[in-house]
Every structure is written in structure tokens, then in C-alpha cells.
Amino acid sequence: MSKFLICGMIFFASTFALPAHAKTSSEPQRQVELAGNWKLYSARDVATDGQTISLPGFNTASWHPVAHMPATVLETLEEDGVYPNLYNGMNLLKTVPLDLYLQDWWYRTTFVVPADQQVYQLDFPGINYRAEIWLNGNLIADSHQVVGMYVAHRFDVTRWIKPGASNVLAVKVTPERLVQDVNGVELGDSWFDWINWKYLGYKGALKSGAHGVSFVSDRNAGIWKPVYLRMSGAVTVSDTTVNTELPLPQLTSARLTIYAELHNLTDHPVSGVLRGTISRSGKPSIQIEQQLSLASDEAREISFDPQKYSQLVVQHPDLWWPYTMGKPNLYTLDLEFLEGQQVSDMSHIRFGIRTITQHRDHDEQFPKVGTGGSFYLQVNGRDFLARGADYSPDLLYRYDAGRDEAIMRYVKDMGLNMLRWESKIASDHMVELADEQGVPVMFGWMCCNQWEKWNQWSAEDYRVADASLRSQILMLRPHASVFIWANGSDGLPPPPVRSAYHKILTDLHWQNAIVDTVSSYARNDKGEREWSGIHMEGPYSWRPPTYWFSGRYAAARGACAEQGDNEHIPPYESLKRFIPADKLWPINETWYFHAGSNPGNSTLSNIQKVIDRRYGPSSSAEEFARKAQLAHYEDTRAQFEDFAANGWANHKMTLYWMLNTPWPSFFGHLFDYYLKPGGAYYGAKKGLRPLSVVFDSYAIGDHSQAKITVVNQTPVQHNGLRARVRIYDLDGNVRYDRSAADIVVASGGAVHVLNLPRLKDLTPVYFVRCQLFDNSGKPLVNNVYWQSTKDDDLGPPSNDNAFDLKQASWADMTALNTMRSVPLELSASETVAGGESHVTIRLRNTGRGVAFFERAEITSNRGGDEILPIQYDDNYVTVFPGEAVEIHGTLRQMDGRATWIKLAGYNTPEEIVSIGRTK
């Protein structure tokens, strides 16, 4: 029997499935998560070894309790009160020693092991970075064997376990120590410019180059993924997956191929039957089995293919679709190995029947970025326009299932249809949610640091890189939502690394898209761009709406894995939660500490320029944050509208940088750390409407006329639509009114329906209102733009520096600050159903002026902060004279009691009303 095994995490036991799919209590418990009873202590302060620490009776009274595993070192120290409130002000820098990563750390737990099992294994899917593992006084593996943040480890501990009794597990963790460009690399992870390397990270004199090396003081060291005890008979079943193939363009049948690893962990041969059942409610079950014999300590991949097992050709399958294209239908595979009549081990996974194909188009509009066309995907033979964002876990890798679920609800509420992980492959729960909710995902390695410093790799790094990829692919490959793996981010792996990666992906039957880089920075010996069809031209700073629609700039088209504004100002209520009151104004170093790293981003200089130039200087943090929401709304809406309205031909993919922020931060995000939606969120939500009507801000040509486009990103064609466009001056007078009727727009299509002329003698700022109605006259879309008589113009393409904002001319929106005050009639009612509160908020404008950019918030206390997380069908709305607007809010009752409505607009005094209730 081998002493230890190292392999990828597996998705087979009941504890991996979501509760609705849990095994019945009559089945034997095959896996237990060791989540409780852990303690942590610095090895500097422990004057003994792992043999003693892992024996009963060792005194841990002074050790730090771990509230719930997994938990990194710094997370635990904060939760135990050693370094409290780390995300407030500059505490993360000023209260935490910088040398936590130079210490080793002991984790210790005790647990009772169920008896009557033949084989016991310990699974560690994530330890950062090295570890010694001790069980009951025995060394299971040392720090040469357990190495790599993304390497999953599994150990056969049968000989050392104490069935039916208490056991002691101790893990000595050694953090990532080496620093790139100084003394080498280790393949952990980095936050790069997501946090400000001017403050957090390596401070030694040996660092060279403009880029810093950013990390928190423990370098996210610790056991950062769950620990499991697995129990089985002689033969284990693991790493199960189902590959699916459709005979495109036909969707009436599917071919399934099943793969799993079987391992005989005894010192004698074992024979038995591997039996599987594929099931889905409403569909006939599929039964398969094969006789097998395994030699002692033999591990072998077993497959069931449709050529031999004709029942794996499934007729009329329920396909898995992205939620924007259909239903994300899932099947279940139960696979078990029987030795005689006894179940030795079992696997339980969910999978989707779908086929992902990758392609390159013929877009050669900007050959300097790269030639050979832009990358795009097809799902089940249909074109897939990717409109997504880049996800981040918590800065300390805190695990919170409820937060995951709230984030996924926000993703769908906005209309995003893809998420990207740049390393940071933390919660498996998020991937399960993506499967269920129909949200495609992209995974890959981190840019710019360890993973792309190939010239600094040691022999160990090459080994760890291969083992890391193998572990992550084994974990990801069963998931229907996983569409893309990226072998590189900003960089292109050199040929030996690339070759090794591709071999692993082939060996593990990866059935999804593969890209080797998501940028076009790399060049071959001839100076030609080497890329996979995805560019990374930014921008990473604010842009005016005209930028996105003009067609002049390389970044605003093609396929992009990250683009957006790196300088985001949260709403004022959130700002007050992490910037101390005495540091709120003027903008100062405490703000910069919570910013990104790159020039401009690190001092928020671009967004300050935008707000001062377009909306006028601010006299307080509250005013600055309020104006910032306008700017974020404009830019973000335009980015997503551009990729919708300007056509599939050269707008294949845009992923917003970023979806969320790993800590309370000004770094780019669509909603802030506290899950409070701001201007960017509602701008994205408006720009991502599946059916919409879009104004291009007079961006084309000589700016003398604008295009009005109807966009259809639903799965079906829409007929008989009517578009109406009105221009209002700042006083609320209608200055232009025109309609287009009998509009037909195909699924995935965009139709130019009107040209909007440039009007003379308008107020300095005016409103363009675009509405869309169905063939019965029902309003479908109300899209309001604010526009200046002075044009925004970024200037020549040479001005388009990704991290900097340089404009040739600026729009002037300052007239918004002198609009007449317009009070609104406000009322609200609530209906409670299924554990949710559904609140209807009614805003009525009985005056003559325009009530602009109205933000409604549902609160528990009069004048209190908004209940979070929360969803509204719309917000930051504009109410024109004599009209009424309804906003519909939804929140779970477990998140708070909906009692009051707070309303504040750009030119509306704050109003607060209580909510009337109905059952």
C-alpha cells in the first residue's frame, strides 16, 4: 500500500452535493468535513515538534481558536481579536506585523473517527504553501511532498487512524517565502495591482522595476480549503466526470462518456463491479456496469464510452444552456464499486449535457492588436456573446456560502452571463451555484507575478505548476458551467510550459475551450503578436460614453477578458464604513491605501479629474460620492451597450474588470464589498437588458447625429416593436419627439431604427429618453441619458492609455448642479411571500421640473442604511413632469425587515416614508 497519494479534489460524496441532492441517511457516510475544533499558533512560540503536538493531551489552551475551517492565518488572528477591524482605515498596514509570512504556523484539531471502515483517507484540496502533516504522532507527509497552493493532496492514513476513537491531526504550514525578482518564486498567488503595492507587500531594497509585489502580511498562508476524512472499502472511486457530445447542428441526441479513477488501496487483488446510474426527473434512468479486477495498490482510469455502451447515446436530452439562452438542466451520475454485495465506494456528481466549441472570427479592424480574428464561443452550436465580469474572493479568503449566493443573485440581476477567475480559485460552492444558475465561467492562472515569471522558475516550480493544473482541472471538469481554461493571463507561457499544460488538459479529457493567453502582448521571433484572439487593451480608467461607440479605439471591440474603470467610488454609506470619519475629506492617503497600484489608479487621479471636469469640484466626501455614481453609471452602461448595439460581427466578448472587490476598496467593481449596488451596478443592469433601445451619444463621425438602435439579446425574435425618442431640456420641456414602428429584431440582433439630429438652442445639459414598446403598446424599456451640448472626445487613439484618462475635449455637466428642486410624492407597499419581501415603491412627479437620478433604498430603521443584499428592477431613475415611476425591490426576510423607504435624488430633497403591508 502506498504511503501517500497526491491527486486532485473529487466531487463524489454527499457532502459535496447541495442539500437538495444529499444522500439519504440510510447510506453509509463516506466523507466527513473536518470543520470544527481547530486551533492555530505560531511555530515560533511552540517549543516542540509535530510528533508531540499531534498526540492527545497536548496543551493548546493559549492557542487561537479557529471559528470555522477553512481559515487562513490572518483571518483567524483577526477573528480572535489579535488584529481587529483589519479592513477599517489603515489597520491592515499599521496594526499587523509585516513578518507573518516569515513564521511557520501550526493548525491542530481532534476528531472522532467512525469505525467499521476498511480504508481511511485525508483530503487537503488547498494548503498554502508548504506543510508537514502529522496524525496521532506519525508524520504523514513532509513539506517537500506537500507544496503548492493549488495542489490538492490525498493521503491514505488507514495504518495510523484510530477507528471509533479520538484522533489528533496537526498541520505545520510554511507560508510562501520567496519574492519574485528578488530571490525566486513559489507558485502561490498574488493580488498584483488589486491592492496598492505601495503599502502592502514586499518593502525590501532588492526589488527592482516599476511594479511592486503586493500581498497581505501572511501571504494568505494556511489551510484555505476544507479538510475531509474519506472512508471506503478496499477500492475508492474518485475524479468522476462525464463528457458530452452533440452531433451539431442536431440537438436531438447526445453521446456521453464517463471517466473515473479507481484505486485498490489494499495489498491484494480485488475484483468487483463498477455500476452507474444516470438520472434526471422526468427522464428514464440509464444503467451501466462493468466487471473489473485491480491488482494490489493499482490505480486505473476506467471509462464507459457510447460505442460499447449504447445506452449512453441519449435521445432528446435536456440540454444545459446559459440562463440567457435557455435552462441550465442538470443530470445526476451515481457511480459505485461493489465487491460482492458490499459497496466499497461511491461517487455522486451532477453534470450538464452541452457542447462548447471555440472559434476565431474575421475581425482585422485593429491589426496592431493582433491578427487572425477574435475569439468567440458557441454553446450547443449557437453563438454566445459573452458579457461578464471578473470575480474575486475575500482578501483573506474568508468562506461565506451566503455571500456566494448573494453575489450570484447580483450577477443574474444585472444580466451578466459569464464570470472569470484569475487564479483565486477558492470556493467550490460558487462553481456549483454557476452550474445551477446557468452562469458560464472562465478559469486560469494569475497574471504578472509568480505564474508568469517563467525565467525564475525552479525545478520544483515546474513540478508544482503541472500538479496545480492537474488538481484544478480534475476539480473543474465535471461542472457544466466551466467553459474556458486560460493557461496564461497577460503573458504567454513558453513552449515547454505550454506543451506540458496541453498534455495535462488532453490526458484529463478537457472538453472545453482552451486559450494560452488572454492578452496580445506576447510576440514571436518575427515581432508578430502571439495571442489566442482575446485582447487586454483596457481601459482601466474611466471613459466617456462616446469612447465606446465611436469605433476609433481598439479596446472597445473584439473579445476582451478584462476592461473597466479601476477607480470606483462606493456610495457614501459604504465609504463611511471603511474610511474613518477624520479621514473622509479631503481625499488623502487613507483613500489611496484602499486603491489599486498603477499610476493614476493609486491616487484616484482619473476619477477625480472626471468628477471635477464634468460635474464640478466637490466640497465633501458625500458630494463627491454622489457625483461619482453618475460617472460610473454613464461609463459602465455605455461599455455594455456598445457590445450589444454595435453587433456580433466585431463585439464578441467583454468582461468587466471587476465584478466585486476583495475588501472595502476603490479598485474597480460593479458593487462594493458590503454588497451595496451603486451607479456602476445600475448602469450595467441597464446596459445588459436583453431587449433594449440604445442612444450612442452622437459618437460617430462629425457628431451631428446620433444612432438609435434596438437590441435583442433574448433567445427569440421580437416583432412589432415601437421605439420612441424624446429630448427634454433641463427645465423639463419636450424639445423633440419621434417614433419608429413595426420594428423586427432577430435573436442576437441589433437594428438601427432612428437618427437623432443635433438640436440648437438647448440648455447646456439635456436629457435623451429612449423607450421601447411591444405590439400591444406595453412599455418594455425606459432608458434615460444626460447629454451636454459640449462634446466628449478622447482624441486620437494614441490618447487611449489603459491606466490614464486624457481627453481632447470635455462635456460639461455642471448645469445639473443648479437644476430646480423637484419634490416627489412617495409611497410604498409590501407583499410577503415565500420568505421574501416584495416592495413596490411609487414615485410621482406633480411639478414642472425633471426629478433626476433618484435612488430609492429599503431600510429597517427610519433614515437607516439600506438592507443588503437587495435587488431592485431599476434604480437611479429619472421622473419626468406629470409622470410616475415604480421601482420593485426584493429582499429575503432573513436579511432584514422592510419597514421604510428612503429616497434621494440629484435635485430632490431626501424623503422617508413607511411601507404599507399586504399579505
JSON list of C-alpha atoms in Angstrom, two decimals, residues 225-292:
[
{"chain": "A", "resi": 225, "resn": "LYS", "atom": "CA", "xyz": [-9.83, 24.97, 1.55]},
{"chain": "A", "resi": 226, "resn": "PRO", "atom": "CA", "xyz": [-11.84, 22.40, 3.54]},
{"chain": "A", "resi": 227, "resn": "VAL", "atom": "CA", "xyz": [-10.25, 19.27, 5.03]},
{"chain": "A", "resi": 228, "resn": "TYR", "atom": "CA", "xyz": [-12.08, 15.96, 4.59]},
{"chain": "A", "resi": 229, "resn": "LEU", "atom": "CA", "xyz": [-11.89, 12.49, 6.07]},
{"chain": "A", "resi": 230, "resn": "ARG", "atom": "CA", "xyz": [-12.89, 9.91, 3.46]},
{"chain": "A", "resi": 231, "resn": "MET", "atom": "CA", "xyz": [-13.92, 6.36, 4.31]},
{"chain": "A", "resi": 232, "resn": "SER", "atom": "CA", "xyz": [-14.37, 3.42, 1.98]},
{"chain": "A", "resi": 233, "resn": "GLY", "atom": "CA", "xyz": [-13.82, -0.24, 1.33]},
{"chain": "A", "resi": 234, "resn": "ALA", "atom": "CA", "xyz": [-10.77, -1.58, -0.45]},
{"chain": "A", "resi": 235, "resn": "VAL", "atom": "CA", "xyz": [-11.40, 0.29, -3.73]},
{"chain": "A", "resi": 236, "resn": "THR", "atom": "CA", "xyz": [-12.02, 4.02, -3.97]},
{"chain": "A", "resi": 237, "resn": "VAL", "atom": "CA", "xyz": [-13.90, 5.81, -6.75]},
{"chain": "A", "resi": 238, "resn": "SER", "atom": "CA", "xyz": [-12.76, 9.36, -7.49]},
{"chain": "A", "resi": 239, "resn": "ASP", "atom": "CA", "xyz": [-12.31, 12.09, -10.09]},
{"chain": "A", "resi": 240, "resn": "THR", "atom": "CA", "xyz": [-15.55, 11.22, -11.86]},
{"chain": "A", "resi": 241, "resn": "THR", "atom": "CA", "xyz": [-16.64, 13.24, -14.87]},
{"chain": "A", "resi": 242, "resn": "VAL", "atom": "CA", "xyz": [-18.99, 12.95, -17.84]},
{"chain": "A", "resi": 243, "resn": "ASN", "atom": "CA", "xyz": [-18.03, 14.28, -21.26]},
{"chain": "A", "resi": 244, "resn": "THR", "atom": "CA", "xyz": [-20.93, 15.10, -23.56]},
{"chain": "A", "resi": 245, "resn": "GLU", "atom": "CA", "xyz": [-21.02, 15.46, -27.32]},
{"chain": "A", "resi": 246, "resn": "LEU", "atom": "CA", "xyz": [-23.85, 16.68, -29.54]},
{"chain": "A", "resi": 247, "resn": "PRO", "atom": "CA", "xyz": [-23.99, 15.84, -33.27]},
{"chain": "A", "resi": 248, "resn": "LEU", "atom": "CA", "xyz": [-24.23, 19.53, -34.19]},
{"chain": "A", "resi": 249, "resn": "PRO", "atom": "CA", "xyz": [-26.23, 21.13, -35.63]},
{"chain": "A", "resi": 250, "resn": "GLN", "atom": "CA", "xyz": [-28.63, 18.43, -34.44]},
{"chain": "A", "resi": 251, "resn": "LEU", "atom": "CA", "xyz": [-29.63, 18.61, -30.77]},
{"chain": "A", "resi": 252, "resn": "THR", "atom": "CA", "xyz": [-31.89, 15.57, -30.62]},
{"chain": "A", "resi": 253, "resn": "SER", "atom": "CA", "xyz": [-29.31, 13.15, -29.24]},
{"chain": "A", "resi": 254, "resn": "ALA", "atom": "CA", "xyz": [-26.11, 13.20, -27.20]},
{"chain": "A", "resi": 255, "resn": "ARG", "atom": "CA", "xyz": [-23.18, 10.86, -26.66]},
{"chain": "A", "resi": 256, "resn": "LEU", "atom": "CA", "xyz": [-21.92, 10.53, -23.09]},
{"chain": "A", "resi": 257, "resn": "THR", "atom": "CA", "xyz": [-18.52, 9.24, -21.98]},
{"chain": "A", "resi": 258, "resn": "ILE", "atom": "CA", "xyz": [-17.84, 8.59, -18.30]},
{"chain": "A", "resi": 259, "resn": "TYR", "atom": "CA", "xyz": [-14.41, 8.67, -16.71]},
{"chain": "A", "resi": 260, "resn": "ALA", "atom": "CA", "xyz": [-13.44, 7.80, -13.14]},
{"chain": "A", "resi": 261, "resn": "GLU", "atom": "CA", "xyz": [-10.35, 6.73, -11.25]},
{"chain": "A", "resi": 262, "resn": "LEU", "atom": "CA", "xyz": [-10.44, 3.50, -9.26]},
{"chain": "A", "resi": 263, "resn": "HIS", "atom": "CA", "xyz": [-7.75, 2.71, -6.74]},
{"chain": "A", "resi": 264, "resn": "ASN", "atom": "CA", "xyz": [-7.24, -0.52, -4.86]},
{"chain": "A", "resi": 265, "resn": "LEU", "atom": "CA", "xyz": [-5.65, 0.54, -1.59]},
{"chain": "A", "resi": 266, "resn": "THR", "atom": "CA", "xyz": [-5.01, -2.98, -0.27]},
{"chain": "A", "resi": 267, "resn": "ASP", "atom": "CA", "xyz": [-2.06, -5.33, -0.67]},
{"chain": "A", "resi": 268, "resn": "HIS", "atom": "CA", "xyz": [-4.07, -7.96, -2.54]},
{"chain": "A", "resi": 269, "resn": "PRO", "atom": "CA", "xyz": [-6.05, -8.06, -5.82]},
{"chain": "A", "resi": 270, "resn": "VAL", "atom": "CA", "xyz": [-9.71, -7.05, -5.73]},
{"chain": "A", "resi": 271, "resn": "SER", "atom": "CA", "xyz": [-12.47, -7.89, -8.22]},
{"chain": "A", "resi": 272, "resn": "GLY", "atom": "CA", "xyz": [-15.87, -6.34, -8.41]},
{"chain": "A", "resi": 273, "resn": "VAL", "atom": "CA", "xyz": [-18.44, -4.41, -10.42]},
{"chain": "A", "resi": 274, "resn": "LEU", "atom": "CA", "xyz": [-18.45, -0.70, -11.24]},
{"chain": "A", "resi": 275, "resn": "ARG", "atom": "CA", "xyz": [-22.10, 0.26, -11.57]},
{"chain": "A", "resi": 276, "resn": "GLY", "atom": "CA", "xyz": [-23.55, 3.61, -12.61]},
{"chain": "A", "resi": 277, "resn": "THR", "atom": "CA", "xyz": [-26.95, 5.26, -12.81]},
{"chain": "A", "resi": 278, "resn": "ILE", "atom": "CA", "xyz": [-27.67, 8.45, -14.74]},
{"chain": "A", "resi": 279, "resn": "SER", "atom": "CA", "xyz": [-30.90, 10.11, -13.73]},
{"chain": "A", "resi": 280, "resn": "ARG", "atom": "CA", "xyz": [-32.96, 13.22, -14.19]},
{"chain": "A", "resi": 281, "resn": "SER", "atom": "CA", "xyz": [-36.51, 13.86, -13.10]},
{"chain": "A", "resi": 282, "resn": "GLY", "atom": "CA", "xyz": [-38.90, 13.16, -15.96]},
{"chain": "A", "resi": 283, "resn": "LYS", "atom": "CA", "xyz": [-36.35, 11.14, -17.92]},
{"chain": "A", "resi": 284, "resn": "PRO", "atom": "CA", "xyz": [-35.75, 7.38, -17.97]},
{"chain": "A", "resi": 285, "resn": "SER", "atom": "CA", "xyz": [-32.73, 6.30, -15.90]},
{"chain": "A", "resi": 286, "resn": "ILE", "atom": "CA", "xyz": [-29.67, 4.90, -17.62]},
{"chain": "A", "resi": 287, "resn": "GLN", "atom": "CA", "xyz": [-27.90, 1.88, -16.09]},
{"chain": "A", "resi": 288, "resn": "ILE", "atom": "CA", "xyz": [-24.33, 0.83, -16.87]},
{"chain": "A", "resi": 289, "resn": "GLU", "atom": "CA", "xyz": [-21.86, -1.58, -15.31]},
{"chain": "A", "resi": 290, "resn": "GLN", "atom": "CA", "xyz": [-18.60, -3.40, -15.98]},
{"chain": "A", "resi": 291, "resn": "GLN", "atom": "CA", "xyz": [-16.63, -6.15, -14.25]},
{"chain": "A", "resi": 292, "resn": "LEU", "atom": "CA", "xyz": [-13.19, -5.12, -13.05]}
]
